[in-house]
C-alpha cells in the first residue's frame, strides 16, 4: 500500500510538471501571437496614415490643376476643400427655418440645454436613433457661439472642483466607451459618472472618424459642453479637421445620415472644430494636448494666435508669389545663399506657389509634386525621404536665380505650432525630428519635454494620439503620459482603454477597462484569436492590393517560374515591397502554403481574396491601383458629386482619373481610362454610377472568417 | 518544422531572424535589451519546452550581470545553439494525456477545478494564483466548471508551427 501511494505521489509530481510546462508554453505562444497581431495593426495603421498624406497632397495638386483643365472659375472641389465662410450659417435662421415633422420621434432639444435634454440624447442614441438635422445645426450653432468666447489654452484649477477626469476617445470611438465612462450602464463595471460639478472632464480630442457613431458621440460631447461649460472641457485633436474627415469617414457618415442638410452640417462642424481649444492646463502644472510638442512649441505664442484660422493641418497656408519681390531676388539670394537648399527636380515647379513648405523647420507636410518629379513609389515611408523644398527659379538677366523661400510669415508659424500640438509623438531618442509616419508634427525626445516643462513651470504632459495596449503608457522618465480611452480599438480584445483622474495633489491615477460585446468573460485565447483574425484579414487585403508588385518581386527569385521560392526569399520580397515592419517568417503559416519540398508556394498568398463583383476589363496594374486607393477615389467622387445622385459625368471621371494617376506616377494610358469609362457607363447616357463601379474594387474574403474561428484555425497554410 | 528541409547553410541565418523577431517583440526601448522576466516567454514561443530549472540555467548564461537585462548579442548565440540541438523538445500529445490521466485518479475523464488547482499550485513547478485563474478560465467547461482534458489537448495544441 505504502509503495503504491509513494509511486503515485512521484508520478503525480512528474505529471504536474509536465502539465505546467506545457501550459506555460501555450500561454507564451498566445502572448507572442498577441504581440504580432498588435504589430500588424499598428503597421497597417501607420501605412494607412501615410496614404492619407498622399491624399492631402493630391487635393492640393487637384486644386492647382483642376481649374486649369476645366477652364471655369472656382470649381466645386475648391469650394468644398477651401470654402469661403458662409455668413448665413452664423445666423439663427440657419436652423430655425428647418421644420421638424410630427413623425420624428427622436429628442427635441430646447436651448439652453438642461439635464433632461442630455438624458434624452443619451437614451435616444442607445436606441440607435438619429438626431434631427435642425437640432444638430442648432447644437453646433450654440457650441460655436460658446467656443468663440474661449481662449486657446484653458486653465483649470483643482481648488474649485473635485478630481478631474481626462479621457481620449480617439478615432473609432465606440459609443459604448463613452457611455461606459460617463454614465450608469449595465455594460461595464466602471462608471465614472456624468459630467457635473462633482465630475469634471477633459476630453482630449479625436471625437470623430472611423466609427459609425461619430455624430452621436460628438453631439453628446457638445451637449454636455453647453450644459456644463465650467466642468466639461474639450481639446482639439488631429481628427477635428475637415480634410481628415473626408478620408476617415466622418464626412461620409454625415452625408449618409443627413442627406438634405449634410453640407451645412459639415460646414458648421468645420467652424466648430477650428474653434476648439488647443490645450488645457491644470493648476499651472499639468499640460494636456492631443498629440505632443516640438522644440519650437511656445505656449505664450499659442495663447495669442487666432486658432480658428488653422482650419486643417492638410491645407498648409498658401503662399502666393506676391510675397516674393522678383526684382530684389538676387540681393536676397546673396544674403541668404548660405541657407538655401536647392532641389534640382523642383526647378521646373515654378507654378506650384501654393505648395512650398517651410525650409529647415522640423515639421511640415510634404509638398505635392508636379508630374515631372514623381518617383514610381508614391508613398514615402523612410525617414530619408527629403522634403521637397520648392525653390523658385526666376530669370534674371541671362541666368536663372534661385530664390529661397522667404522667412515664414506669421500665419505659417501659427499653422506649424498648432500642427505640432495636434500631431506629434514622443520618442525615446533625444532631439526633435519630422514625424515622417504621420506626415506632420514631430517626434520629440525627452530633452524637448524637459525643456518645455521647465520653461513654463510645468511638471507633466498628458497626451493621446497613439493607441496603447494597456490604455496608457508613461515615457520620458514619467514626464509624459499617453492616455487612450477607446478599448478594443482594432478589434474585440485588442486593447484596454484607460482614463486618468487627477486631484489636488496632482498625482494621476489610472483606471483601465475593456468593453466586451458578450456578457460572458472571454478567455485570453478567444480574445487573441479574434484580434488575430481581424489583423490577418487586414494584412491579407494589403497583400491583395499589392499583388502585381509582390509577384514581380517574387519572380525575381523564381526565374524558372516554378511558383516557389525559399522562405528567406519570400520574406525578403514581402519586406521590400510592403515595407511593413513585421515578422514575416513567423506569419508565413497564416499567409502562404508550403510546397512538398518545404519551399513557399507564393501564389497561395492570394487565393483567399477576390474582387467584390466581376471586374470590368482592366489591366492587373490598373486593378491593383484601384483596389489600393479605392477609399480615396471614393472620397473624390463624392466631392464631385454635388447633388449626391451617385453619378458623375464621364468627363469628370476622366479628368479625375488622369490627374490621380499622373500624381501617383502610375503609368496608365489615356486609352485604358477611356475604355474603362465607357465600359462602366452602363446606360450609355454619359454618366457613371461610381458606387457600383467602386464595388468591383472592394476586396472580399472568400472564406467566412467566423467559420474559421469556430474551427479554431486560421486560414492560410499549415 | 518542414523548413528544416532546406540546405544546412541557410538554416542558421533563418534561425537568427526568427530569434531576433521574437526578441524584438519585447525590446521596448529598441536598444537590443529585454527584461530577464520575459525570457521564458520568448524561449517558449520559439518552440521549446524548457523546465524552470532549464530556464534558470539559460538566464545565468546570458544575463548581463545583475542588471535584470538580457542583451541580444548574448542571447542570439545561446538560443541558436538551443534550437540547432533541439534541446527542449515538445511534449508529445500522448504523454500529456497520460499526465492528466495520472492526476485523474478516479478515471472520470475530467478533473474538477479544485483537484487541478491543488496539483498545479502545490506540486512541481508551482503555478501562481494568476496562472491558475487564467488556466481555469481558459480550460474549464462553462456550465459545470470541469476540465475535460482529452478534448482540450487536441484543441489547444493546434497551432501553426513556427
XYZ file of C-alpha atoms in Angstrom, chain B residues 3-4 6 8 12 19 23 38 60 65-67 70 85 87 99 108 112 119 135 137 139 148 150 153-154:
26
model
C 11.510 24.494 -43.029
C 14.438 22.398 -41.802
C 16.281 23.463 -46.573
C 22.118 23.347 -43.838
C 21.292 29.447 -39.244
C 15.117 34.641 -32.747
C 13.339 39.164 -29.133
C 10.337 37.991 -20.455
C 22.515 32.615 -15.862
C 25.452 40.765 -14.543
C 22.694 41.769 -12.171
C 21.138 44.351 -14.451
C 19.434 40.351 -21.420
C 20.410 20.939 -30.826
C 17.414 20.950 -26.677
C -0.104 13.058 -17.293
C -13.687 10.267 -14.577
C -12.605 19.078 -11.008
C -1.867 19.785 -8.113
C -5.930 28.285 -16.767
C -10.969 30.347 -17.217
C -9.893 25.304 -19.859
C -12.352 17.807 -19.822
C -8.987 14.913 -23.522
C -5.271 18.705 -25.564
C -6.056 18.490 -29.236
